[in-house]
Amino acid sequence: MELKSYTAQELWDWAFGSVPKFLLLDVRNDKDFARSKVEAPGLWVQNLSYIDFIEEEAESLGKVAAQKDQPVRIVCAKDGSARYVAEVLVKAGFSNVASLAGGITTWGDLLVHKLVHLDQEFELYQFQRPGKGSLSYALVGHAQMWVFDPARVLEPYLTLAKSKGVVITNLFETHLQADYVSGGKALAAATGAKLWGHPGDFAGADYKIGPVTDHQNWELSKNLAVTAIHTPGHTPGSTSYQIAGTFLLTGDALLIHSLGRPDLGGMWEPWAKEEFVTLETKIKAWPDSQILLPGHFSDWTERNPQGLFARSLGEVKALNPEIFLPMKEDEFLAYIQGRVRPQPEEYSVIRTLNLGQGEKSEAELKELDLGKNQCAASTH
Amino acid sequence: MGDIKVDQELDCRGMGCPLPVLKTKKAVGTMTSGQVLKMVCTDSGSNKDMPSWSDRTGNPILKREEQNGEFTWYIQVK
Ligand SMILES: [Fe+2]
């Protein structure tokens, strides 16, 4: 009999749609599950290793949380084990079983874009990467597309540009990413676009990247500009880009919950001191009406009712009283110190790759680029 | 550790998950306690899954080698 399969895009559509309840059965080992499980609001997930099904089939079948007439969607590292378990379930009488084609990395690499803003001058899109919790952006107008913080998988940006009939001409990095492999260098090579990043992070890069300076302006038209605001702290080169005087693409300088952790570089105190200055002299001066479009999210509850990770500065201030209340430097340092924690060991490898150093195969990149970000200053 | 005396060999090169674990389980089932199975595979997933299987079943991994994209596992039957 033919086993059914499904795609990461379908998983997204079900997870965020109103389809009947299904069980997502992850058959990888518990360590991989902990590192890169599928998360979506209200998703019903169970981890039962395929090794358990090989060793104790009957016992494992008894542990499956779904009833036999409920849909079960299986996921594993590639797709062989998911198919193996799917077959076991079908033989045991489960009536609606399918396995994820291509495995968990297809979910890890999925980008879904949503419209943030549309007017006569421009369109602004948010690319959400559910497997990573990272966000990238595309500004479209005047026959051009500018991309901010492109992810490793380029096809979603190229497809959007093609469908809009525009050319990708500028790429902006908010900072040197530690949690995901940047697509900046590759997208520049694929399109001829100019790549921009602050020397505080990119001075050591082994590829061509234009040095961004504080207050630098890029004009898409005489009515529409992008302005760089140097917002160091999370990293020394962290830069926010303000679009049309309204939208603030902060990278991790400011998040909807909390701000980017300054301890990823291994010296939390000097970077936290810089972050305090950025917070006090720049971020706190941003008007309540500005719209924050961050580089990462930690939790789906950060989305607004339109399904976007976008909040007015007024809302962000209300959501983060511990950051926005008046604070002295030592209070801020204590706040950060309480949130210093180990980082995933792959982050140093990813930072090196993002400077254009080191070689990895596509399979290694997919594996390295998997798992939810740990970029926010938080206690977990 | 000196040379390991191998009682049975299993070639899982070119096979993807779940076959290396599945075939290892079957081979171990035909062997007796204390014997050693040498399994060779090319699936990098085995680096997580073989230790996980070993923990699960209590058959210890005596040694692991990696060369030219091939992973060799020496497993003692418990
Ligand atoms: Fe970051």
Coordinates of C-alpha atoms and ligand atoms in Angstrom, one line a residue:
Chain A
M1 CA 0.0 0.0 0.0
E2 CA 1.0 3.6 -0.7
L3 CA 2.1 5.6 2.4
K4 CA 0.9 9.2 2.4
S5 CA 3.4 12.0 2.9
Y6 CA 3.0 15.7 3.6
T7 CA 5.2 18.9 3.3
A8 CA 6.4 21.5 5.8
Q9 CA 4.1 24.1 4.1
E10 CA 1.1 21.8 4.7
L11 CA 2.1 21.3 8.3
W12 CA 2.2 25.1 8.7
D13 CA -1.3 25.4 7.0
W14 CA -2.7 22.7 9.3
A15 CA -1.1 24.1 12.4
F16 CA -2.4 27.6 11.8
G17 CA -5.6 26.6 10.1
S18 CA -8.8 25.2 11.4
V19 CA -8.4 21.6 10.3
P20 CA -9.4 18.7 12.6
K21 CA -7.1 18.1 15.5
F22 CA -4.1 15.9 14.5
L23 CA -1.2 14.4 16.5
L24 CA 2.3 15.4 15.4
L25 CA 4.4 12.3 16.3
D26 CA 8.1 13.1 16.3
V27 CA 10.0 9.8 16.1
R28 CA 13.6 11.2 16.6
N29 CA 15.5 10.6 19.8
D30 CA 14.7 12.8 22.8
K31 CA 17.8 14.9 22.4
D32 CA 17.1 15.9 18.9
F33 CA 13.5 16.5 19.8
A34 CA 14.5 18.8 22.6
R35 CA 16.8 20.8 20.3
S36 CA 14.5 21.3 17.4
K37 CA 10.9 20.3 18.0
V38 CA 8.0 21.7 15.9
E39 CA 6.3 24.5 17.8
A40 CA 3.0 26.1 16.9
P41 CA 0.2 27.5 19.0
G42 CA -2.0 24.6 20.3
L43 CA -0.1 22.0 18.4
W44 CA -0.5 18.5 19.8
V45 CA 3.0 16.9 19.8
Q46 CA 4.3 13.7 21.1
N47 CA 7.9 12.3 21.0
L48 CA 8.3 8.5 20.7
S49 CA 11.5 7.4 19.2
Y50 CA 11.5 5.1 16.2
I51 CA 14.0 3.0 18.1
D52 CA 11.2 2.3 20.6
F53 CA 9.0 1.1 17.8
I54 CA 11.9 -1.2 16.6
E55 CA 12.5 -2.6 20.0
E56 CA 9.1 -2.7 21.5
E57 CA 6.5 -2.3 18.8
A58 CA 3.3 -3.3 20.8
E59 CA 4.3 -1.3 23.8
S60 CA 5.1 1.8 21.7
L61 CA 1.8 1.5 19.8
G62 CA 0.1 1.5 23.1
K63 CA 1.8 4.8 24.0
V64 CA 0.6 6.7 20.9
A65 CA -1.6 9.5 22.2
A66 CA -4.0 9.6 19.3
Q67 CA -7.0 7.3 18.7
K68 CA -6.9 5.1 15.6
D69 CA -9.4 7.3 13.7
Q70 CA -7.5 10.6 14.5
P71 CA -5.0 11.9 12.0
V72 CA -1.3 11.2 12.9
R73 CA 1.4 13.2 11.2
I74 CA 4.9 11.7 11.7
V75 CA 8.2 13.5 11.5
C76 CA 11.8 12.3 11.8
A77 CA 15.3 13.5 10.8
K78 CA 15.1 12.6 7.0
D79 CA 12.0 10.5 6.3
G80 CA 12.9 6.8 6.4
S81 CA 12.1 6.4 10.1
A82 CA 8.9 8.3 9.8
R83 CA 7.8 6.0 7.0
Y84 CA 8.8 3.0 9.1
V85 CA 6.7 4.1 12.0
A86 CA 3.8 5.2 9.6
E87 CA 3.8 1.6 8.3
V88 CA 3.6 0.2 11.8
L89 CA 0.7 2.5 12.6
V90 CA -1.2 1.7 9.5
K91 CA -0.8 -2.1 10.1
A92 CA -2.1 -1.5 13.6
G93 CA -5.3 0.1 12.2
F94 CA -4.6 3.8 12.3
S95 CA -6.6 5.2 9.4
N96 CA -5.1 8.6 8.7
V97 CA -1.3 8.5 8.8
A98 CA 1.3 10.5 6.8
S99 CA 5.1 11.2 7.1
L100 CA 6.9 14.5 6.5
A101 CA 8.7 14.3 3.2
G102 CA 12.3 15.4 3.6
G103 CA 12.1 15.3 7.4
I104 CA 12.5 18.0 10.1
T105 CA 15.0 20.2 8.2
T106 CA 12.2 21.0 5.7
W107 CA 10.3 22.5 8.6
G108 CA 13.5 24.2 9.9
D109 CA 14.0 25.8 6.5
L110 CA 10.4 26.9 5.9
L111 CA 9.8 30.6 5.5
V112 CA 6.3 32.1 5.4
H113 CA 5.8 35.7 4.3
K114 CA 3.1 38.1 5.4
L115 CA 2.3 41.6 4.4
V116 CA 3.1 44.2 7.1
H117 CA 2.3 47.4 5.2
L118 CA 1.1 48.5 1.8
D119 CA 0.8 52.0 0.3
Q120 CA 1.5 53.9 -2.9
E121 CA 5.2 53.9 -2.3
F122 CA 6.0 50.5 -1.0
E123 CA 5.1 47.1 0.3
L124 CA 6.8 45.6 3.4
Y125 CA 6.8 41.9 4.0
Q126 CA 7.8 39.9 7.1
F127 CA 9.3 36.4 6.5
Q128 CA 8.6 34.2 9.5
R129 CA 10.7 31.1 10.0
P130 CA 8.7 29.0 12.5
G131 CA 11.4 26.4 13.0
K132 CA 14.0 29.0 14.1
G133 CA 11.9 31.8 15.5
S134 CA 13.7 34.2 13.2
L135 CA 12.3 37.0 11.1
S136 CA 13.6 38.6 7.9
Y137 CA 12.0 41.4 5.8
A138 CA 11.5 42.5 2.2
L139 CA 10.9 46.1 1.2
V140 CA 9.3 46.3 -2.3
G141 CA 8.8 49.4 -4.4
H142 CA 10.0 51.3 -7.4
A143 CA 10.9 48.1 -9.3
Q144 CA 13.3 47.1 -6.5
M145 CA 13.4 44.8 -3.5
W146 CA 15.6 45.3 -0.5
V147 CA 16.0 42.4 1.9
F148 CA 16.9 42.6 5.6
D149 CA 18.6 39.7 7.4
P150 CA 18.1 37.0 4.6
A151 CA 18.0 33.4 5.8
R152 CA 20.2 30.7 4.2
V153 CA 17.4 29.4 2.0
L154 CA 17.1 32.0 -0.8
E155 CA 14.2 30.7 -2.9
P156 CA 11.4 32.5 -0.9
Y157 CA 13.1 35.9 -1.6
L158 CA 13.8 35.1 -5.2
T159 CA 10.2 33.9 -5.7
L160 CA 8.7 37.0 -4.1
A161 CA 10.9 39.3 -6.3
K162 CA 9.9 37.4 -9.4
S163 CA 6.2 37.5 -8.6
K164 CA 6.5 41.3 -8.0
G165 CA 8.5 41.8 -11.1
V166 CA 11.3 43.6 -9.2
V167 CA 15.0 43.3 -8.8
I168 CA 16.8 42.6 -5.5
T169 CA 19.4 45.4 -5.3
N170 CA 20.3 45.9 -1.6
L171 CA 20.7 43.5 1.3
F172 CA 21.1 44.7 4.9
E173 CA 22.4 42.8 7.9
T174 CA 21.2 44.0 11.3
H175 CA 24.1 42.1 12.9
L176 CA 26.3 39.1 12.7
Q177 CA 23.8 36.3 13.5
A178 CA 24.8 33.5 15.8
D179 CA 21.8 31.3 15.6
Y180 CA 21.3 30.9 11.9
V181 CA 23.3 30.8 8.8
S182 CA 22.9 34.1 6.9
G183 CA 21.9 34.1 3.3
G184 CA 23.4 37.6 2.7
K185 CA 26.6 36.6 0.9
A186 CA 24.8 34.0 -1.3
L187 CA 21.9 36.2 -2.1
A188 CA 24.3 39.0 -3.1
A189 CA 26.1 36.5 -5.4
A190 CA 22.9 35.3 -6.9
T191 CA 21.4 38.7 -7.6
G192 CA 24.3 41.2 -7.8
A193 CA 22.7 43.1 -4.9
K194 CA 24.9 45.2 -2.7
L195 CA 25.3 43.8 0.9
W196 CA 25.5 46.1 3.9
G197 CA 26.5 45.6 7.5
H198 CA 28.2 47.5 10.3
P199 CA 32.0 47.1 10.6
G200 CA 31.5 46.5 14.4
D201 CA 30.4 43.0 13.4
F202 CA 31.6 42.6 9.8
A203 CA 35.0 44.2 9.7
G204 CA 36.5 40.7 9.7
A205 CA 34.2 39.3 6.9
D206 CA 35.9 37.3 4.1
Y207 CA 33.5 38.8 1.5
K208 CA 32.5 42.1 0.2
I209 CA 30.1 44.0 2.5
G210 CA 29.6 47.7 2.5
P211 CA 30.4 49.4 5.8
V212 CA 27.3 50.9 7.4
T213 CA 27.6 54.1 9.4
D214 CA 25.3 55.6 11.9
H215 CA 22.6 57.8 10.3
Q216 CA 23.4 56.5 6.8
N217 CA 20.5 56.8 4.4
W218 CA 19.4 54.7 1.4
E219 CA 16.7 56.3 -0.8
L220 CA 14.4 54.0 -2.7
S221 CA 12.6 57.1 -4.0
K222 CA 12.6 60.7 -2.9
N223 CA 9.7 59.9 -0.6
L224 CA 11.1 56.7 0.9
A225 CA 14.3 56.1 2.7
V226 CA 15.9 53.6 5.0
T227 CA 18.0 55.0 7.8
A228 CA 20.7 53.2 9.8
I229 CA 20.7 53.6 13.6
H230 CA 23.7 52.1 15.3
T231 CA 22.2 50.2 18.3
P232 CA 25.2 48.3 19.8
G233 CA 24.9 45.9 22.8
H234 CA 23.6 42.6 21.6
T235 CA 26.6 42.8 19.3
P236 CA 29.1 45.7 18.8
G237 CA 27.8 46.3 15.2
S238 CA 24.1 45.8 15.9
T239 CA 22.2 48.3 13.7
S240 CA 18.5 49.1 13.4
Y241 CA 17.1 50.1 10.1
Q242 CA 14.2 52.6 10.1
I243 CA 12.0 52.4 7.1
A244 CA 9.8 55.4 6.0
G245 CA 10.4 57.0 9.4
T246 CA 8.0 54.5 11.0
F247 CA 9.1 50.9 10.9
L248 CA 12.0 49.9 13.1
L249 CA 13.9 46.7 12.0
T250 CA 15.9 46.2 15.1
G251 CA 17.5 42.8 14.6
D252 CA 17.9 41.8 18.3
A253 CA 18.5 45.3 19.7
L254 CA 14.9 45.3 20.9
L255 CA 12.5 42.4 20.8
I256 CA 8.8 42.2 21.5
H257 CA 9.7 40.4 24.7
S258 CA 13.0 41.6 26.2
L259 CA 16.1 42.5 24.2
G260 CA 19.0 40.6 22.6
R261 CA 21.3 39.0 25.1
P262 CA 24.7 40.7 25.2
D263 CA 26.5 37.6 26.4
L264 CA 26.8 35.7 23.2
G265 CA 30.2 37.2 22.4
G266 CA 31.7 35.8 25.6
M267 CA 32.1 39.1 27.5
W268 CA 28.7 40.1 28.7
E269 CA 29.7 43.1 30.9
P270 CA 31.3 45.5 28.4
W271 CA 28.6 44.6 25.8
A272 CA 25.8 45.0 28.4
K273 CA 27.2 48.5 29.2
E274 CA 27.0 49.4 25.6
E275 CA 23.5 48.0 25.4
F276 CA 22.5 50.1 28.4
V277 CA 23.7 53.3 26.6
T278 CA 21.7 52.2 23.5
L279 CA 18.6 51.6 25.6
E280 CA 18.8 54.8 27.5
T281 CA 19.9 57.2 24.7
K282 CA 18.2 55.7 21.6
I283 CA 15.6 53.1 22.2
K284 CA 13.8 54.9 25.0
A285 CA 13.6 58.0 22.8
W286 CA 11.7 56.2 20.1
P287 CA 8.2 57.5 19.9
D288 CA 5.3 55.2 20.9
S289 CA 3.9 55.3 17.4
Q290 CA 6.9 53.6 15.8
I291 CA 6.4 50.0 14.8
L292 CA 8.9 47.4 16.1
L293 CA 9.7 44.7 13.6
P294 CA 12.3 42.5 15.5
G295 CA 14.7 39.9 14.2
H296 CA 13.6 37.1 16.4
F297 CA 10.7 35.8 18.5
S298 CA 10.7 33.4 21.4
D299 CA 7.1 32.6 21.6
W300 CA 4.0 32.6 19.3
T301 CA 2.2 34.8 21.9
E302 CA 4.3 37.7 20.6
R303 CA 2.2 37.8 17.4
N304 CA -0.4 40.4 17.0
P305 CA -4.0 39.6 15.9
Q306 CA -3.0 39.8 12.3
G307 CA -0.4 37.1 12.8
L308 CA 2.5 39.5 12.5
F309 CA 5.4 39.9 14.9
A310 CA 4.9 43.7 14.9
R311 CA 4.0 46.0 17.8
S312 CA 4.0 49.7 18.4
L313 CA 6.7 51.0 20.6
G314 CA 3.9 52.0 23.0
E315 CA 2.8 48.3 23.3
V316 CA 6.4 47.1 23.6
K317 CA 7.0 49.5 26.5
A318 CA 3.9 48.2 28.2
L319 CA 5.0 44.6 27.6
N320 CA 8.5 45.1 29.1
P321 CA 8.2 47.3 32.1
E322 CA 11.4 45.9 33.7
I323 CA 13.3 47.3 30.7
F324 CA 11.5 50.6 30.2
L325 CA 11.2 51.8 33.8
P326 CA 13.9 54.3 34.7
M327 CA 17.0 52.3 35.5
K328 CA 20.6 52.9 36.6
E329 CA 23.5 51.1 34.9
D330 CA 24.1 48.8 37.8
E331 CA 20.4 47.7 37.8
F332 CA 20.6 47.0 34.1
L333 CA 23.8 45.0 34.6
A334 CA 22.2 43.0 37.4
Y335 CA 19.2 42.3 35.1
I336 CA 21.5 41.0 32.4
Q337 CA 23.7 39.1 34.7
G338 CA 20.7 37.2 35.9
R339 CA 20.1 36.2 32.3
V340 CA 23.6 35.1 31.3
R341 CA 23.4 31.4 30.3
P342 CA 25.3 29.0 28.2
Q343 CA 24.8 29.2 24.4
P344 CA 24.3 26.3 22.0
E345 CA 27.7 25.0 21.0
E346 CA 27.0 25.5 17.3
Y347 CA 26.7 29.3 17.6
S348 CA 30.5 29.8 17.3
V349 CA 30.5 27.7 14.2
I350 CA 27.6 29.7 12.7
R351 CA 29.3 33.1 13.5
T352 CA 32.4 31.9 11.7
L353 CA 30.4 30.8 8.7
N354 CA 28.6 34.1 8.7
L355 CA 32.0 35.8 8.3
G356 CA 32.5 33.8 5.2
Q357 CA 35.0 31.4 6.9
G358 CA 34.9 27.6 6.9
E359 CA 33.1 25.2 4.5
K360 CA 30.1 23.0 5.1
S361 CA 28.2 20.7 2.9
E362 CA 24.5 21.5 2.3
A363 CA 23.5 18.6 4.5
E364 CA 25.7 19.9 7.3
L365 CA 24.3 23.4 6.9
K366 CA 20.7 22.1 7.1
E367 CA 21.6 20.3 10.3
L368 CA 23.5 23.2 11.8
D369 CA 20.8 25.6 11.0
L370 CA 18.1 23.6 12.8
G371 CA 16.5 24.5 16.2
K372 CA 14.9 27.5 17.9
N373 CA 17.0 30.6 18.5
Q374 CA 18.3 31.6 22.0
C375 CA 18.9 35.2 21.2
A376 CA 16.8 37.0 23.8
A377 CA 18.0 38.0 27.3
S378 CA 15.8 35.7 29.3
T379 CA 16.1 33.2 32.1
H380 CA 15.5 30.2 29.9
Chain B
M1 CA 42.2 -1.0 24.0
G2 CA 43.7 -3.8 21.9
D3 CA 42.2 -5.3 18.8
I4 CA 38.6 -6.2 19.3
K5 CA 37.6 -9.8 18.3
V6 CA 34.7 -9.5 15.9
D7 CA 32.2 -12.3 15.7
Q8 CA 29.9 -11.0 13.0
E9 CA 30.0 -8.2 10.5
L10 CA 27.1 -6.2 9.1
D11 CA 27.4 -3.9 6.1
C12 CA 24.8 -1.0 6.2
R13 CA 26.7 1.3 3.8
G14 CA 24.4 3.4 1.6
M15 CA 21.4 2.6 3.8
G16 CA 19.4 5.4 5.4
C17 CA 17.6 5.5 8.7
P18 CA 16.0 3.3 10.1
L19 CA 17.8 0.4 8.4
P20 CA 21.2 0.5 10.3
V21 CA 19.4 0.3 13.6
L22 CA 16.9 -2.2 12.4
K23 CA 19.5 -4.5 10.9
T24 CA 21.7 -4.2 14.0
K25 CA 18.9 -5.3 16.2
K26 CA 18.2 -8.3 13.9
A27 CA 21.9 -9.3 13.8
V28 CA 22.3 -8.9 17.6
G29 CA 19.2 -11.1 18.0
T30 CA 21.0 -14.0 16.3
M31 CA 24.2 -13.7 18.5
T32 CA 25.0 -14.8 22.0
S33 CA 26.0 -12.8 25.0
G34 CA 29.5 -11.3 24.9
Q35 CA 29.9 -11.6 21.2
V36 CA 30.8 -8.6 19.1
L37 CA 29.1 -7.2 16.1
K38 CA 31.0 -4.9 13.7
M39 CA 28.6 -2.7 11.8
V40 CA 29.6 -0.2 9.1
C41 CA 27.3 2.5 7.8
T42 CA 27.4 5.8 6.0
D43 CA 24.3 7.4 7.6
S44 CA 25.5 10.3 9.8
G45 CA 22.2 10.0 11.7
S46 CA 23.7 6.8 13.2
N47 CA 26.0 9.0 15.4
K48 CA 23.0 9.9 17.5
D49 CA 20.8 6.9 16.9
M50 CA 23.3 4.1 17.6
P51 CA 24.2 5.5 21.1
S52 CA 20.5 6.0 21.7
W53 CA 19.8 2.4 20.7
S54 CA 22.7 1.2 22.8
D55 CA 21.3 3.1 25.9
R56 CA 17.8 1.8 25.2
T57 CA 18.8 -1.9 24.8
G58 CA 21.8 -2.1 27.1
N59 CA 24.1 -3.5 24.4
P60 CA 27.3 -1.5 24.9
I61 CA 29.2 0.2 22.1
L62 CA 32.9 -0.8 22.6
K63 CA 34.3 1.5 19.9
R64 CA 33.3 3.8 17.1
E65 CA 35.5 4.7 14.2
E66 CA 35.0 7.3 11.5
Q67 CA 36.9 7.3 8.2
N68 CA 36.0 8.8 4.7
G69 CA 32.3 9.2 5.6
E70 CA 32.0 5.7 6.9
F71 CA 31.1 5.0 10.5
T72 CA 32.2 1.7 12.1
W73 CA 30.5 0.5 15.3
Y74 CA 31.7 -2.3 17.5
I75 CA 28.8 -3.5 19.6
Q76 CA 28.9 -6.1 22.3
V77 CA 25.9 -8.3 22.8
K78 CA 24.7 -7.9 26.4
Ligands
FE1 FE 21.2 38.0 17.4

